[in-house]
Amino acid sequence: MARSHGNKYHAKKVQVDGLTFDSQREYKRWRELQWMEQREGAISDLQRQVRFCLIPAQRIDGKLVERACNYVADFVYTTSDGTVVVEDCKGHRTPEYIIKRKLMLYVHNIRVLET
């Protein structure tokens, strides 16, 4: 059974089969991608909530002064032609997200696909 909780952008968290999604949109896209992987074979290696380090933790004299800055992709998968896709379901593009999206391109040479 699905449960929902709200957030400041009016997206409702969805819990299904022990998995939590940030929105109905993200859950719906997960089901579409699962279908593409399992039934159509159009994609493979489907993963959720994949973490990418954008800026490592900073230490001075062994003491942590700045935590690492990470981007967590909603989905990562490989297309049938071997392309790795990093995808994010976006309803609202926050300034923080936009900076992280730009850092993904700069640091990892990855353009995030927004759906």
PDB file of C-alpha atoms in Angstrom:
ATOM      1  CA  MET A   1       0.000   0.000   0.000  1.00  0.00           C
ATOM      2  CA  ALA A   2       1.272   3.482  -0.811  1.00  0.00           C
ATOM      3  CA  ARG A   3       1.594   6.211   1.840  1.00  0.00           C
ATOM      4  CA  SER A   4       2.156   9.882   1.118  1.00  0.00           C
ATOM      5  CA  HIS A   5       3.757  12.787   2.996  1.00  0.00           C
ATOM      6  CA  GLY A   6       4.031  16.397   1.817  1.00  0.00           C
ATOM      7  CA  ASN A   7       7.010  18.699   1.358  1.00  0.00           C
ATOM      8  CA  LYS A   8       7.532  22.395   0.729  1.00  0.00           C
ATOM      9  CA  TYR A   9       7.133  21.995  -3.065  1.00  0.00           C
ATOM     10  CA  HIS A  10       3.848  20.079  -2.606  1.00  0.00           C
ATOM     11  CA  ALA A  11       5.317  16.794  -3.832  1.00  0.00           C
ATOM     12  CA  LYS A  12       4.091  13.858  -1.813  1.00  0.00           C
ATOM     13  CA  LYS A  13       6.478  11.091  -0.810  1.00  0.00           C
ATOM     14  CA  VAL A  14       5.327   7.676  -1.929  1.00  0.00           C
ATOM     15  CA  GLN A  15       6.167   4.375  -0.230  1.00  0.00           C
ATOM     16  CA  VAL A  16       5.629   1.193  -2.238  1.00  0.00           C
ATOM     17  CA  ASP A  17       7.032  -2.272  -1.543  1.00  0.00           C
ATOM     18  CA  GLY A  18       9.524  -0.906   0.991  1.00  0.00           C
ATOM     19  CA  LEU A  19      10.848   1.753  -1.407  1.00  0.00           C
ATOM     20  CA  THR A  20      10.400   5.495  -0.850  1.00  0.00           C
ATOM     21  CA  PHE A  21      10.072   7.936  -3.728  1.00  0.00           C
ATOM     22  CA  ASP A  22      10.144  11.723  -3.419  1.00  0.00           C
ATOM     23  CA  SER A  23       7.058  12.133  -5.612  1.00  0.00           C
ATOM     24  CA  GLN A  24       4.380  10.383  -7.647  1.00  0.00           C
ATOM     25  CA  ARG A  25       6.274  11.509 -10.738  1.00  0.00           C
ATOM     26  CA  GLU A  26       9.457   9.747  -9.565  1.00  0.00           C
ATOM     27  CA  TYR A  27       7.539   6.562  -8.731  1.00  0.00           C
ATOM     28  CA  LYS A  28       5.769   6.572 -12.105  1.00  0.00           C
ATOM     29  CA  ARG A  29       9.084   7.035 -13.917  1.00  0.00           C
ATOM     30  CA  TRP A  30      10.629   4.165 -11.889  1.00  0.00           C
ATOM     31  CA  ARG A  31       7.816   1.864 -13.061  1.00  0.00           C
ATOM     32  CA  GLU A  32       8.339   2.992 -16.686  1.00  0.00           C
ATOM     33  CA  LEU A  33      12.081   2.329 -16.465  1.00  0.00           C
ATOM     34  CA  GLN A  34      11.497  -1.062 -14.862  1.00  0.00           C
ATOM     35  CA  TRP A  35       9.181  -1.923 -17.758  1.00  0.00           C
ATOM     36  CA  MET A  36      11.805  -0.766 -20.265  1.00  0.00           C
ATOM     37  CA  GLU A  37      14.398  -2.978 -18.575  1.00  0.00           C
ATOM     38  CA  GLN A  38      12.347  -6.086 -17.840  1.00  0.00           C
ATOM     39  CA  ARG A  39       9.936  -6.277 -20.758  1.00  0.00           C
ATOM     40  CA  GLU A  40      11.482  -4.365 -23.623  1.00  0.00           C
ATOM     41  CA  GLY A  41      15.197  -4.797 -22.933  1.00  0.00           C
ATOM     42  CA  ALA A  42      15.722  -1.181 -24.035  1.00  0.00           C
ATOM     43  CA  ILE A  43      17.795  -0.416 -20.933  1.00  0.00           C
ATOM     44  CA  SER A  44      19.891  -2.368 -18.422  1.00  0.00           C
ATOM     45  CA  ASP A  45      21.635  -1.914 -15.060  1.00  0.00           C
ATOM     46  CA  LEU A  46      18.795   0.237 -13.689  1.00  0.00           C
ATOM     47  CA  GLN A  47      19.710   1.772 -10.317  1.00  0.00           C
ATOM     48  CA  ARG A  48      18.029   4.236  -7.931  1.00  0.00           C
ATOM     49  CA  GLN A  49      19.519   6.950  -5.724  1.00  0.00           C
ATOM     50  CA  VAL A  50      23.074   6.798  -7.090  1.00  0.00           C
ATOM     51  CA  ARG A  51      25.532   9.097  -5.273  1.00  0.00           C
ATOM     52  CA  PHE A  52      28.163  11.134  -7.150  1.00  0.00           C
ATOM     53  CA  CYS A  53      30.856  13.087  -5.279  1.00  0.00           C
ATOM     54  CA  LEU A  54      31.078  16.651  -6.602  1.00  0.00           C
ATOM     55  CA  ILE A  55      33.490  18.116  -4.052  1.00  0.00           C
ATOM     56  CA  PRO A  56      35.323  15.866  -1.582  1.00  0.00           C
ATOM     57  CA  ALA A  57      35.413  16.584   2.145  1.00  0.00           C
ATOM     58  CA  GLN A  58      37.962  19.241   3.097  1.00  0.00           C
ATOM     59  CA  ARG A  59      40.335  18.726   6.028  1.00  0.00           C
ATOM     60  CA  ILE A  60      42.912  21.008   7.619  1.00  0.00           C
ATOM     61  CA  ASP A  61      45.450  19.367   9.907  1.00  0.00           C
ATOM     62  CA  GLY A  62      43.313  16.239   9.821  1.00  0.00           C
ATOM     63  CA  LYS A  63      40.223  18.077  11.083  1.00  0.00           C
ATOM     64  CA  LEU A  64      37.093  18.075   8.940  1.00  0.00           C
ATOM     65  CA  VAL A  65      36.264  21.679   8.011  1.00  0.00           C
ATOM     66  CA  GLU A  66      33.860  21.072   5.112  1.00  0.00           C
ATOM     67  CA  ARG A  67      31.750  18.001   4.407  1.00  0.00           C
ATOM     68  CA  ALA A  68      31.684  16.478   0.939  1.00  0.00           C
ATOM     69  CA  CYS A  69      29.176  17.831  -1.571  1.00  0.00           C
ATOM     70  CA  ASN A  70      27.295  15.042  -3.350  1.00  0.00           C
ATOM     71  CA  TYR A  71      24.620  14.756  -5.998  1.00  0.00           C
ATOM     72  CA  VAL A  72      22.172  11.872  -5.713  1.00  0.00           C
ATOM     73  CA  ALA A  73      20.637  10.905  -9.047  1.00  0.00           C
ATOM     74  CA  ASP A  74      17.119   9.523  -9.076  1.00  0.00           C
ATOM     75  CA  PHE A  75      18.052   6.902 -11.698  1.00  0.00           C
ATOM     76  CA  VAL A  76      21.087   5.638 -13.564  1.00  0.00           C
ATOM     77  CA  TYR A  77      20.826   3.085 -16.381  1.00  0.00           C
ATOM     78  CA  THR A  78      22.484   1.958 -19.595  1.00  0.00           C
ATOM     79  CA  THR A  79      20.739   2.196 -22.963  1.00  0.00           C
ATOM     80  CA  SER A  80      20.911  -0.568 -25.573  1.00  0.00           C
ATOM     81  CA  ASP A  81      23.687   1.337 -27.407  1.00  0.00           C
ATOM     82  CA  GLY A  82      25.841   1.396 -24.236  1.00  0.00           C
ATOM     83  CA  THR A  83      25.170   4.997 -23.203  1.00  0.00           C
ATOM     84  CA  VAL A  84      24.999   5.538 -19.442  1.00  0.00           C
ATOM     85  CA  VAL A  85      22.133   7.853 -18.539  1.00  0.00           C
ATOM     86  CA  VAL A  86      21.880   9.823 -15.290  1.00  0.00           C
ATOM     87  CA  GLU A  87      18.271  10.928 -14.849  1.00  0.00           C
ATOM     88  CA  ASP A  88      16.462  13.168 -12.388  1.00  0.00           C
ATOM     89  CA  CYS A  89      12.691  13.662 -12.073  1.00  0.00           C
ATOM     90  CA  LYS A  90      12.217  17.378 -11.607  1.00  0.00           C
ATOM     91  CA  GLY A  91       9.120  19.351 -10.840  1.00  0.00           C
ATOM     92  CA  HIS A  92      10.949  22.322  -9.334  1.00  0.00           C
ATOM     93  CA  ARG A  93      14.569  23.260 -10.121  1.00  0.00           C
ATOM     94  CA  THR A  94      16.062  24.695  -6.948  1.00  0.00           C
ATOM     95  CA  PRO A  95      19.190  26.881  -7.110  1.00  0.00           C
ATOM     96  CA  GLU A  96      21.067  24.103  -5.261  1.00  0.00           C
ATOM     97  CA  TYR A  97      20.000  21.518  -7.853  1.00  0.00           C
ATOM     98  CA  ILE A  98      21.053  23.776 -10.744  1.00  0.00           C
ATOM     99  CA  ILE A  99      24.540  24.205  -9.251  1.00  0.00           C
ATOM    100  CA  LYS A 100      24.855  20.446  -8.687  1.00  0.00           C
ATOM    101  CA  ARG A 101      23.684  19.749 -12.249  1.00  0.00           C
ATOM    102  CA  LYS A 102      26.390  22.098 -13.546  1.00  0.00           C
ATOM    103  CA  LEU A 103      28.994  20.449 -11.301  1.00  0.00           C
ATOM    104  CA  MET A 104      27.987  17.019 -12.657  1.00  0.00           C
ATOM    105  CA  LEU A 105      28.908  18.238 -16.138  1.00  0.00           C
ATOM    106  CA  TYR A 106      32.107  19.949 -14.990  1.00  0.00           C
ATOM    107  CA  VAL A 107      33.412  17.245 -12.629  1.00  0.00           C
ATOM    108  CA  HIS A 108      32.095  14.033 -14.226  1.00  0.00           C
ATOM    109  CA  ASN A 109      31.347  15.174 -17.806  1.00  0.00           C
ATOM    110  CA  ILE A 110      27.765  13.943 -17.292  1.00  0.00           C
ATOM    111  CA  ARG A 111      24.706  15.818 -18.477  1.00  0.00           C
ATOM    112  CA  VAL A 112      21.747  15.035 -16.250  1.00  0.00           C
ATOM    113  CA  LEU A 113      18.594  14.105 -18.133  1.00  0.00           C
ATOM    114  CA  GLU A 114      15.631  15.863 -16.532  1.00  0.00           C
ATOM    115  CA  THR A 115      12.253  14.180 -16.825  1.00  0.00           C
TER     116      THR A 115
END
